[in-house]
C-alpha positions as a LaTeX table, in Angstrom:
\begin{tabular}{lrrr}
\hline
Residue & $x$ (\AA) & $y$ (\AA) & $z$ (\AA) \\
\hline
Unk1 & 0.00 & 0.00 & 0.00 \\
Unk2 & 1.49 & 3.29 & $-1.24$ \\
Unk3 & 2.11 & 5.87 & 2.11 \\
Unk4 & $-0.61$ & 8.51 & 2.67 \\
Unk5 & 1.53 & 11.92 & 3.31 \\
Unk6 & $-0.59$ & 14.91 & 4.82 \\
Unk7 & $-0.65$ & 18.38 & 2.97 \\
Unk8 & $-1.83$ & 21.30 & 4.67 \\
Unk9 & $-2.24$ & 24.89 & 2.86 \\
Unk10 & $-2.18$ & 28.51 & 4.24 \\
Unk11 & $-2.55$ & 30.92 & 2.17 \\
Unk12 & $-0.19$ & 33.83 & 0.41 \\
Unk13 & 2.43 & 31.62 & $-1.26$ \\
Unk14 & 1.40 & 28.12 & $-0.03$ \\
Unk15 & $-1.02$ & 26.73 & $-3.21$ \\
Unk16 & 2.16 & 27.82 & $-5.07$ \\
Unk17 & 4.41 & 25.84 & $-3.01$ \\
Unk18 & 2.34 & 22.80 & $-2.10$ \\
Unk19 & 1.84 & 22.60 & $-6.05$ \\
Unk20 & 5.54 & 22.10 & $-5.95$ \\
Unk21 & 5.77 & 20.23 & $-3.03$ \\
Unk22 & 3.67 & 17.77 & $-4.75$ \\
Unk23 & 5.39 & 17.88 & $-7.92$ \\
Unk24 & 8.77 & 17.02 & $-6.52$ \\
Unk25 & 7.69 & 14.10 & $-4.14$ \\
Unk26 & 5.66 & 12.22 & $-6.98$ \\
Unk27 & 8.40 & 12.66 & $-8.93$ \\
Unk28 & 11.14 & 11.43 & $-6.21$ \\
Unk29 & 8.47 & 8.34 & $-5.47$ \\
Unk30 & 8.16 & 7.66 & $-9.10$ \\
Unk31 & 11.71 & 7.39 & $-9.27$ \\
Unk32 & 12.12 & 4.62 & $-6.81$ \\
Unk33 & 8.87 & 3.10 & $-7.95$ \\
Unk34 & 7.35 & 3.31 & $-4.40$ \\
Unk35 & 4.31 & 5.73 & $-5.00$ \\
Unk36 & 2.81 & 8.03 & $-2.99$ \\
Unk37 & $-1.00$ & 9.43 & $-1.86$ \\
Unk38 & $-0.60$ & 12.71 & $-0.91$ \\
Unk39 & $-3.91$ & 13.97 & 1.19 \\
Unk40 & $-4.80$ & 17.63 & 1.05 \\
Unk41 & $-6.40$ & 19.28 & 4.25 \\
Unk42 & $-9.66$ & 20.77 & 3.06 \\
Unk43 & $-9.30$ & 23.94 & 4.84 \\
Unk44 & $-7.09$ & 26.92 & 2.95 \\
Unk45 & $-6.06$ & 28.54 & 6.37 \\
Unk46 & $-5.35$ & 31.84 & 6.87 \\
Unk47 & $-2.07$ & 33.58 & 6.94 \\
Unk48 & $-1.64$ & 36.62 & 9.28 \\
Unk49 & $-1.76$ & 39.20 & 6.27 \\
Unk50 & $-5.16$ & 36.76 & 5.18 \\
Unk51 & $-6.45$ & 37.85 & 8.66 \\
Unk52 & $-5.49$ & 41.29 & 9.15 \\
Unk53 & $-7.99$ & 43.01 & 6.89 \\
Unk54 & $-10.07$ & 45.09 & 8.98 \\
Unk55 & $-12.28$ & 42.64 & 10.29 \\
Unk56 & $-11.70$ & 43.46 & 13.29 \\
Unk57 & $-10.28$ & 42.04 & 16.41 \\
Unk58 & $-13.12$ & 39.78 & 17.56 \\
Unk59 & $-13.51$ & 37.92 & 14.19 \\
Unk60 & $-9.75$ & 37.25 & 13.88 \\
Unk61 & $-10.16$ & 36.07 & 17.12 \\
Unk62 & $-12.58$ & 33.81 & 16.11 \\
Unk63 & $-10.93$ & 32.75 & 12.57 \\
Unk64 & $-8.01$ & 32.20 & 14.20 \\
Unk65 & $-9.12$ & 29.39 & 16.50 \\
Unk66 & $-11.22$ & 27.92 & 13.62 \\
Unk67 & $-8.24$ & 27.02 & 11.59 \\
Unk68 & $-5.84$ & 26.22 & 15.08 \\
Unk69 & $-9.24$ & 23.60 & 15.65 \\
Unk70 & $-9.70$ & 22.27 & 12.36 \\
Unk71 & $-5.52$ & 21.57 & 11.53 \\
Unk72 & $-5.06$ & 20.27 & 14.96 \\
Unk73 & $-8.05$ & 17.65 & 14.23 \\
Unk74 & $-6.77$ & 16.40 & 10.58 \\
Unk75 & $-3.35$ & 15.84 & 12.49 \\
Unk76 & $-5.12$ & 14.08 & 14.77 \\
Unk77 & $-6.82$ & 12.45 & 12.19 \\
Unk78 & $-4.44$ & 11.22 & 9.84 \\
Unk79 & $-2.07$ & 9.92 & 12.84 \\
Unk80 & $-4.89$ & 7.93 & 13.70 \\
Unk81 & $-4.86$ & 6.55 & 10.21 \\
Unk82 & $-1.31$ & 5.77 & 10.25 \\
Unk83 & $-0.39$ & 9.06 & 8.19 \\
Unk84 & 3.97 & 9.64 & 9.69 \\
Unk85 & 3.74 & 12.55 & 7.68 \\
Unk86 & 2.67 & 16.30 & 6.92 \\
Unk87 & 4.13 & 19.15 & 5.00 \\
Unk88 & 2.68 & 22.56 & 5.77 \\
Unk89 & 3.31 & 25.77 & 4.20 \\
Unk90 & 3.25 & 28.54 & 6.43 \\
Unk91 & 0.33 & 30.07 & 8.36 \\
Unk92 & $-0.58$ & 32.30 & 10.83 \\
Unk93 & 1.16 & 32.15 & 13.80 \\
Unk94 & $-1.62$ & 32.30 & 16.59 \\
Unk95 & $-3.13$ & 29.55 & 14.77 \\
Unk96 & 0.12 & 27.41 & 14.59 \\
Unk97 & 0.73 & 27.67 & 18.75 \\
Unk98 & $-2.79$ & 26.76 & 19.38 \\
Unk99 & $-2.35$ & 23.52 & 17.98 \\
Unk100 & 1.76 & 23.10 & 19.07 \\
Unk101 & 0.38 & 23.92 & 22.35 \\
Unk102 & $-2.46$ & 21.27 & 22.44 \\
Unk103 & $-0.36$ & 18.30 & 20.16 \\
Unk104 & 2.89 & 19.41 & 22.47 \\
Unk105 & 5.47 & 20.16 & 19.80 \\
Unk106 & 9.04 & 20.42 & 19.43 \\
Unk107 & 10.54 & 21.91 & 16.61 \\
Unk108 & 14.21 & 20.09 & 15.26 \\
Unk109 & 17.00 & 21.36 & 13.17 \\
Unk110 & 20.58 & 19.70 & 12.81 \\
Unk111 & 23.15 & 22.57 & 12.28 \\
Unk112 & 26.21 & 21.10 & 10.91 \\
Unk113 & 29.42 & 22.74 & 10.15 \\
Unk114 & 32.88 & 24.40 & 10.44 \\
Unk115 & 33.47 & 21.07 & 12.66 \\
Unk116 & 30.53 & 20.77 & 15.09 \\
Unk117 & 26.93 & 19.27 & 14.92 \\
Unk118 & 24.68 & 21.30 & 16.97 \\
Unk119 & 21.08 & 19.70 & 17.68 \\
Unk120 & 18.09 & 22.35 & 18.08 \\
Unk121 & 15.36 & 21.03 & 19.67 \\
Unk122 & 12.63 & 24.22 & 20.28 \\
Unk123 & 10.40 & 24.00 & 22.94 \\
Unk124 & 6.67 & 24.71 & 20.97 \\
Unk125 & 4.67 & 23.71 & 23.30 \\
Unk126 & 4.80 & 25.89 & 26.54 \\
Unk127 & 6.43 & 29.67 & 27.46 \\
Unk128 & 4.80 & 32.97 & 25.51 \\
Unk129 & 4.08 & 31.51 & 21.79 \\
Unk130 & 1.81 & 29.38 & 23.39 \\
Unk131 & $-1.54$ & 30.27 & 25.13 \\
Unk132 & $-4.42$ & 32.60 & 24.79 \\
Unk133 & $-4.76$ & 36.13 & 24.48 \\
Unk134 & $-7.22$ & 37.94 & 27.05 \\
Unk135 & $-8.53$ & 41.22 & 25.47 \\
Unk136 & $-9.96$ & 43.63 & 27.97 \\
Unk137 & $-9.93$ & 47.75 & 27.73 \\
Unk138 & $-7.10$ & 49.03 & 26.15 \\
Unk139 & $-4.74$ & 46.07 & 27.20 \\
Unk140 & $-4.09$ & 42.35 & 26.09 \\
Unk141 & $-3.14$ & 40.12 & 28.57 \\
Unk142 & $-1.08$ & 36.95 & 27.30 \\
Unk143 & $-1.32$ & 33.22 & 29.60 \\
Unk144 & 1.39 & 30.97 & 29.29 \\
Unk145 & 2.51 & 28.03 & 31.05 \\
Unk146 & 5.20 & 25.87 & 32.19 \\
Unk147 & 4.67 & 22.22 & 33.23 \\
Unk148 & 6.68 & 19.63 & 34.47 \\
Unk149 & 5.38 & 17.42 & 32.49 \\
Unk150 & 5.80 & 18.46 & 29.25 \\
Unk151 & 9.46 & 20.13 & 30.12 \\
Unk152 & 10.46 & 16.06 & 30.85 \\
Unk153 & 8.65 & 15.86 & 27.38 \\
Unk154 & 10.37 & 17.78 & 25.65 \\
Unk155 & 14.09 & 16.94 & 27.09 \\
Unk156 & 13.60 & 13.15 & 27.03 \\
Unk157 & 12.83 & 13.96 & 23.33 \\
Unk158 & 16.25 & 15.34 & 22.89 \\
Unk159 & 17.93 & 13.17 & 24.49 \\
Unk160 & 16.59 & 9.60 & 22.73 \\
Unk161 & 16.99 & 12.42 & 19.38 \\
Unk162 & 20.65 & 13.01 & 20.29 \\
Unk163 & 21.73 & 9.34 & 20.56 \\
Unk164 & 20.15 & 7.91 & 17.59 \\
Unk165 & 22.19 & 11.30 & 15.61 \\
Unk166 & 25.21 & 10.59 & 17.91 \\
Unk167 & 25.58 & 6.96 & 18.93 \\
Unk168 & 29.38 & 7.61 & 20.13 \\
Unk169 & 28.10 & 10.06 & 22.86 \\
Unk170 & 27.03 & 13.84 & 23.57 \\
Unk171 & 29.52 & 16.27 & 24.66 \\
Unk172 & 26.96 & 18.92 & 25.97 \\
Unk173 & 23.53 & 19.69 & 26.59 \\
Unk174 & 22.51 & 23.14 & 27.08 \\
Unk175 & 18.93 & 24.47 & 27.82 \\
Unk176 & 18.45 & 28.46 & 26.97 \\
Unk177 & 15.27 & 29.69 & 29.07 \\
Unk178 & 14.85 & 32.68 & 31.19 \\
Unk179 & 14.37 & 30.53 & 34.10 \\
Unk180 & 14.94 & 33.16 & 36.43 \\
Unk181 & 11.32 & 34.09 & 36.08 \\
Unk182 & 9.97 & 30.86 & 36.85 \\
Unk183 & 10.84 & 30.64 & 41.12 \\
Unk184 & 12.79 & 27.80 & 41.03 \\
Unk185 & 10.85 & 25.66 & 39.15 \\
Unk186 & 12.23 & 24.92 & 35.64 \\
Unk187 & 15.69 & 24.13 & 37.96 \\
Unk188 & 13.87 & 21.54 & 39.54 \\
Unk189 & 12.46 & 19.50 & 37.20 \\
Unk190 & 15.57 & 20.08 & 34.66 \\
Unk191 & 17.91 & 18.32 & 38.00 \\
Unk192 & 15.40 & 15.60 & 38.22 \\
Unk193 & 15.60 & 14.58 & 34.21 \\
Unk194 & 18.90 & 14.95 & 34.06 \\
Unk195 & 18.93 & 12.36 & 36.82 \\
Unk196 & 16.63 & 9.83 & 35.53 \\
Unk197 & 18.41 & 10.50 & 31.80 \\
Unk198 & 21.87 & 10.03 & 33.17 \\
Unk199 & 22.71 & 13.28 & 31.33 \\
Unk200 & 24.55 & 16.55 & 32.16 \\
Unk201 & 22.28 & 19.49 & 31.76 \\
Unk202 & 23.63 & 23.12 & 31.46 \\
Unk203 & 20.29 & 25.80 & 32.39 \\
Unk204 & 21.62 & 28.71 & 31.26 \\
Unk205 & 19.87 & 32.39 & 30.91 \\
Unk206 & 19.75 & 32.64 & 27.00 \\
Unk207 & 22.24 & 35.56 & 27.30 \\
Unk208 & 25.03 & 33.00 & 28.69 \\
Unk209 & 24.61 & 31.02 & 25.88 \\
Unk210 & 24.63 & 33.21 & 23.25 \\
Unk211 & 27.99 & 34.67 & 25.16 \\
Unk212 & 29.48 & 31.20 & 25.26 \\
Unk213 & 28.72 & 30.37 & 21.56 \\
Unk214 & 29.75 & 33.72 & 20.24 \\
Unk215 & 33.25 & 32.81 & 22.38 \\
Unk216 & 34.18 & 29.33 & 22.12 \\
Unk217 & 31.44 & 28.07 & 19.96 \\
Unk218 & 29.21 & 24.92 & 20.74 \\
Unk219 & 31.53 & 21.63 & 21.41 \\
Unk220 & 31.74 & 19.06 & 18.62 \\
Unk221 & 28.17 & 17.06 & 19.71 \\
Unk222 & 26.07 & 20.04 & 21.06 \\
Unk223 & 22.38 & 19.90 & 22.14 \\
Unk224 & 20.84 & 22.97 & 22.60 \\
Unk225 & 17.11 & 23.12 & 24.19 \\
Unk226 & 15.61 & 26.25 & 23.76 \\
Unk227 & 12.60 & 28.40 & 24.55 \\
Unk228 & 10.84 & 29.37 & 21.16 \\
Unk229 & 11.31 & 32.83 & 22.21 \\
Unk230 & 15.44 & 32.89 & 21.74 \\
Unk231 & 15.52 & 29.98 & 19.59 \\
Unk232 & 13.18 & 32.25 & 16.81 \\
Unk233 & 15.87 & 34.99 & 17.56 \\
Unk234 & 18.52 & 33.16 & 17.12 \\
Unk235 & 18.17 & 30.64 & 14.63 \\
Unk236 & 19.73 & 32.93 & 11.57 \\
Unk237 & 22.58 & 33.54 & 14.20 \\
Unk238 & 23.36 & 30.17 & 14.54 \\
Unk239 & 23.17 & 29.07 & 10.39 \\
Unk240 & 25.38 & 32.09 & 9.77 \\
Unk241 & 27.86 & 30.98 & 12.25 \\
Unk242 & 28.04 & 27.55 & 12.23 \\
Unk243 & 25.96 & 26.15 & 9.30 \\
Unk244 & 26.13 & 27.17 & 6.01 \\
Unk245 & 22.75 & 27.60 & 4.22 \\
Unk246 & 20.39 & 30.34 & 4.01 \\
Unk247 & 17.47 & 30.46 & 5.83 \\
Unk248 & 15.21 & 31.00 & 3.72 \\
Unk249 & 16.71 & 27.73 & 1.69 \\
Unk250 & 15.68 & 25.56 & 5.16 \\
Unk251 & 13.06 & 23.20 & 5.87 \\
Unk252 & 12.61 & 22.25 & 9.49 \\
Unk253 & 10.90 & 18.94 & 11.34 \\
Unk254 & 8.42 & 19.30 & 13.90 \\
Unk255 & 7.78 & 16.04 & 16.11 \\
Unk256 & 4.29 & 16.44 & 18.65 \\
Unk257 & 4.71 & 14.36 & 21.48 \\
Unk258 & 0.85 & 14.20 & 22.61 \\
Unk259 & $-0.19$ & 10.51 & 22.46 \\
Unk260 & $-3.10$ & 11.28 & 19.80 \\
Unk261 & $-0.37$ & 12.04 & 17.34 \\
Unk262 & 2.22 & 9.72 & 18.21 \\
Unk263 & 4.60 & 8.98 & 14.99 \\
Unk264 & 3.38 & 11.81 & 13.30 \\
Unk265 & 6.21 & 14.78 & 12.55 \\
Unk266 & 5.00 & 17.78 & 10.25 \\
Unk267 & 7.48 & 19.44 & 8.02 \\
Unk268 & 7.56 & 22.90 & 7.13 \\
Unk269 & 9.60 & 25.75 & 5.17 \\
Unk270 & 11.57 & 28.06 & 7.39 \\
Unk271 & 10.71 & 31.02 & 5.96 \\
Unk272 & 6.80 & 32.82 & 5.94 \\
Unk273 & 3.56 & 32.81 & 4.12 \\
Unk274 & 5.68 & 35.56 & 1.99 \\
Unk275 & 2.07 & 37.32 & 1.00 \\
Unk276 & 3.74 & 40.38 & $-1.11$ \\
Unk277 & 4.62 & 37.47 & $-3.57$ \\
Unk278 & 1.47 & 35.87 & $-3.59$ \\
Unk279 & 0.67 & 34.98 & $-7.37$ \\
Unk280 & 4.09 & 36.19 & $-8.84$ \\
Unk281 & 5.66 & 32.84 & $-9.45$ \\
Unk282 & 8.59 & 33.97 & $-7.68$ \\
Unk283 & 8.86 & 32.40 & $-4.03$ \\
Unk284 & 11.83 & 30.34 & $-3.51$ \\
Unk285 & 10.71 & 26.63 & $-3.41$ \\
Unk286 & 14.01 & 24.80 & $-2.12$ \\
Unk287 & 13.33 & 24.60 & 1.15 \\
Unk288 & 9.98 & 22.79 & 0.05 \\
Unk289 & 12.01 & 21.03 & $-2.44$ \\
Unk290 & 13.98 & 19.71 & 0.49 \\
Unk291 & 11.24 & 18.76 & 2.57 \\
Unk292 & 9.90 & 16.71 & 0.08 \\
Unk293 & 12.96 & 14.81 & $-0.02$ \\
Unk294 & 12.98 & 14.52 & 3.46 \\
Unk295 & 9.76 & 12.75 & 3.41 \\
Unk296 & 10.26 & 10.67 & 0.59 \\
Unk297 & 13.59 & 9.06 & 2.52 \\
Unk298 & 12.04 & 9.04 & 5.70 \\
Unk299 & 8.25 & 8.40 & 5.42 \\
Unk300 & 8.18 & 6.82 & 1.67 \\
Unk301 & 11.00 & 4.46 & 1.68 \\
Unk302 & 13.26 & 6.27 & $-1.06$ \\
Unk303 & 16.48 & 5.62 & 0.37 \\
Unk304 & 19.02 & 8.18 & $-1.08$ \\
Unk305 & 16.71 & 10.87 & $-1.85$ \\
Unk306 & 18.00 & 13.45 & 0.35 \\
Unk307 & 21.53 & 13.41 & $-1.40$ \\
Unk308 & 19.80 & 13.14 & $-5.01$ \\
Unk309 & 18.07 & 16.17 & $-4.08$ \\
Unk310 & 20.84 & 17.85 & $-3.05$ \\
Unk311 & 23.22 & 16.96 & $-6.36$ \\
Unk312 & 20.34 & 18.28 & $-7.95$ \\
Unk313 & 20.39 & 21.74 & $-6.48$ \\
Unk314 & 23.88 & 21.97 & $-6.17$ \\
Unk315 & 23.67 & 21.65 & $-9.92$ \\
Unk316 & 21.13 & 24.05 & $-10.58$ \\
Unk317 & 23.81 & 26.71 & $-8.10$ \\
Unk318 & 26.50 & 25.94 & $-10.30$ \\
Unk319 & 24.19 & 26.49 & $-13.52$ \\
Unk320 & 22.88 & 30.08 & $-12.27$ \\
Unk321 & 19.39 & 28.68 & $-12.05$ \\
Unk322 & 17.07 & 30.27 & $-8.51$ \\
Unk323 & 14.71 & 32.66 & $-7.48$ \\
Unk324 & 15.10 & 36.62 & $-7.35$ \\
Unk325 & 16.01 & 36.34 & $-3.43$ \\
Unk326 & 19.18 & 34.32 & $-4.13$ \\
Unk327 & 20.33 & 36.35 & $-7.14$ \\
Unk328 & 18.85 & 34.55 & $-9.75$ \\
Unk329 & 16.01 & 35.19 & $-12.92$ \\
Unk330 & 14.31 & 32.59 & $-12.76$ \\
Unk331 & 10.79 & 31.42 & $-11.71$ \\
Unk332 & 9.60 & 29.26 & $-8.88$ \\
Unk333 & 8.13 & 26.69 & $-11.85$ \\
Unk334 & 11.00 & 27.21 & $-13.62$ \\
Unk335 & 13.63 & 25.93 & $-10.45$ \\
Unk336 & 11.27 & 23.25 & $-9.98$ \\
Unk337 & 11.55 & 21.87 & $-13.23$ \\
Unk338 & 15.10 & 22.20 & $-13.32$ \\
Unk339 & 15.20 & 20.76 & $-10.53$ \\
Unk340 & 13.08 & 17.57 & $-11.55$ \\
Unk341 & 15.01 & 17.23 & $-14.62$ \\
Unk342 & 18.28 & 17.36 & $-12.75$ \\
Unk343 & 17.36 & 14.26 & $-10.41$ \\
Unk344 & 19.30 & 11.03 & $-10.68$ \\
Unk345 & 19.39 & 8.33 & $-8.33$ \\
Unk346 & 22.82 & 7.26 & $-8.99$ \\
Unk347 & 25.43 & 9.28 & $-7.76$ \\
Unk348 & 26.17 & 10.73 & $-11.88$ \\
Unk349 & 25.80 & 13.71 & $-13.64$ \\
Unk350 & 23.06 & 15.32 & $-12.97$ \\
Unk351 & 23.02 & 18.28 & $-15.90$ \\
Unk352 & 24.49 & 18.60 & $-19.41$ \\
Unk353 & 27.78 & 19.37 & $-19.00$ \\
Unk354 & 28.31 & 18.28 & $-15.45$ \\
Unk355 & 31.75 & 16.69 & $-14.99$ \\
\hline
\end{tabular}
């Protein structure tokens, strides 16, 4: 039976870049001869420019938890079907936390380069992108919480995460949170997992470890558990330092640890909804490109495909061939295509004139 893979839509530049998205994984399926179903959400949701329209603040309100109820129910749905699976273009953020909140997410990103590995693992499911927003006059008052619970979550996560990338050991796991807000708390329960994980566990104020980075740089095998609040901050920081890719060129794995969706991880695009280039056939589709390798090796059986994809667009660099936003004249179509002609699942040339 061919794998069912989840697609959910937002709007701005997501029908353009699911229409790739689906493009390049039928194509990398039909190359290994595995196959694919690819199941679309129903819903279009809403992007914050989508939203913010003059509606005013009540019906965003309401719109907003609309599309947080109805994506957190086809996750729940297709987990429940045996769906490992979902890419998702961007949408809006209020929306997004809702559901990270309630499916208790973690976002993922190895970092490799100049030497070290470092393993980002983004706490989405508590601090102040979660939660609901309280409107009364002339203020908004934000909830958030912190559990015990879900912080063992979330670092028992990266720990099993950081042994399967690192079987020879980790040299350091650090956990950026302003814990000195939270009396003592996040201290306690951060001692007790390290305990029970047999792990050594650095909470540090997010200024300490940007300090230590920008100094000595993470050790070879680094984890780094983060509050969303620096990691969103710091992310670009850390590719420009010690990866080597664009952001905007990124996908990024999100794994929710709530028992309704166990198994299920959602992949999504670094970058935005990128509204201003709704329509113009311009947005840059490698990171969506990549995720649909991604999926295709881990959730499709299509061994290889991450490294065919990238010979591919390491071809298409050489040749000149992207988006306005990294330099180059040509469409989002037209990279796709390139890109789908340039796939081979042999380590060979990929483009005329390749050596």
């Amino acid at each position: 039976m061919e794998p069912a893979i989840g697609l959910a839509v937002g709007r701005g530049t997501g029908p353009e870049l699911a229409a790739a998205f689906e493009r390049v994984l039928t194509e990398i399926t039909g190359i290994y001869s595995t196959g694919v179903q690819i199941v679309r959400s129903e819903r279009t949701y809403h992007s914050y420019n989508s939203l913010n329209t003059g509606v005013g603040i009540e019906r965003i309100r309401e719109i907003t938890r609309d599309d947080a109820d109805h994506y957190r129910e086809f996750c729940r749905a297709r987990a429940a079907l045996g769906t490992t699976a979902v890419f998702r273009t961007a949408i809006n953020a209020q929306s997004l936390y809702l559901v990270r909140q309630a499916l208790q997410a973690v976002k993922v990103d190895v970092i490799s380069g100049r030497g070290v590995s470092l393993l980002l693992v983004r706490d989405a499911a508590q601090g102040f992108y979660t939660g609901e927003n309280l409107h009364v006059p002339d203020a908004l008052v934000r909830t958030m919480t912190f559990s015990r619970q879900i912080t063992e979550k979330v670092i028992a996560f990266a720990v099993e995460r950081a042994r399967r990338e690192w079987p020879d050991g980790i040299d350091e796991i650090l956990m950026a949170y302003k814990f000195h807000l939270l009396d003592g708390a996040l201290d306690a329960w951060v001692a007790e997992s390290a305990e029970r994980h047999g792990v050594a566990i650095a909470l540090c104020q997010p200024d300490t470890v940007n300090r230590n980075l920008i100094e000595r740089g993470p050790r070879p095998r680094t984890v780094v558990i983060a509050g969303n609040e620096w990691a969103d901050i710091m992310h670009v920081m850390l590719l420009d330092r010690f990866g080597s890719e664009r952001q905007e060129n990124r996908c990024t794995e999100n794994v929710y640890l709530h028992p309704d969706v166990a198994g299920l991880a959602e992949y999504q695009t670094v970058h935005g909804s990128a509204d201003d280039l709704e329509g113009r056939d311009t947005v840059n589709p490698v990171a969506t490109i990549r995720a649909a390798a991604m999926i295709a090796e881990r959730h499709a059986g299509c061994a290889g495909a991450v490294q065919m994809v990238e010979r591919g667009l390491g071809a298409l660099g050489r040749h000149g061939i992207g988006t306005p936003d990294l330099g180059g004249r040509h469409s989002t179509t037209a990279v796709v295509d390139a890109l789908i002609d340039a796939l081979e699942p042999e380590d060979a040339p990929v483009l005329a004139g390749e050596p």
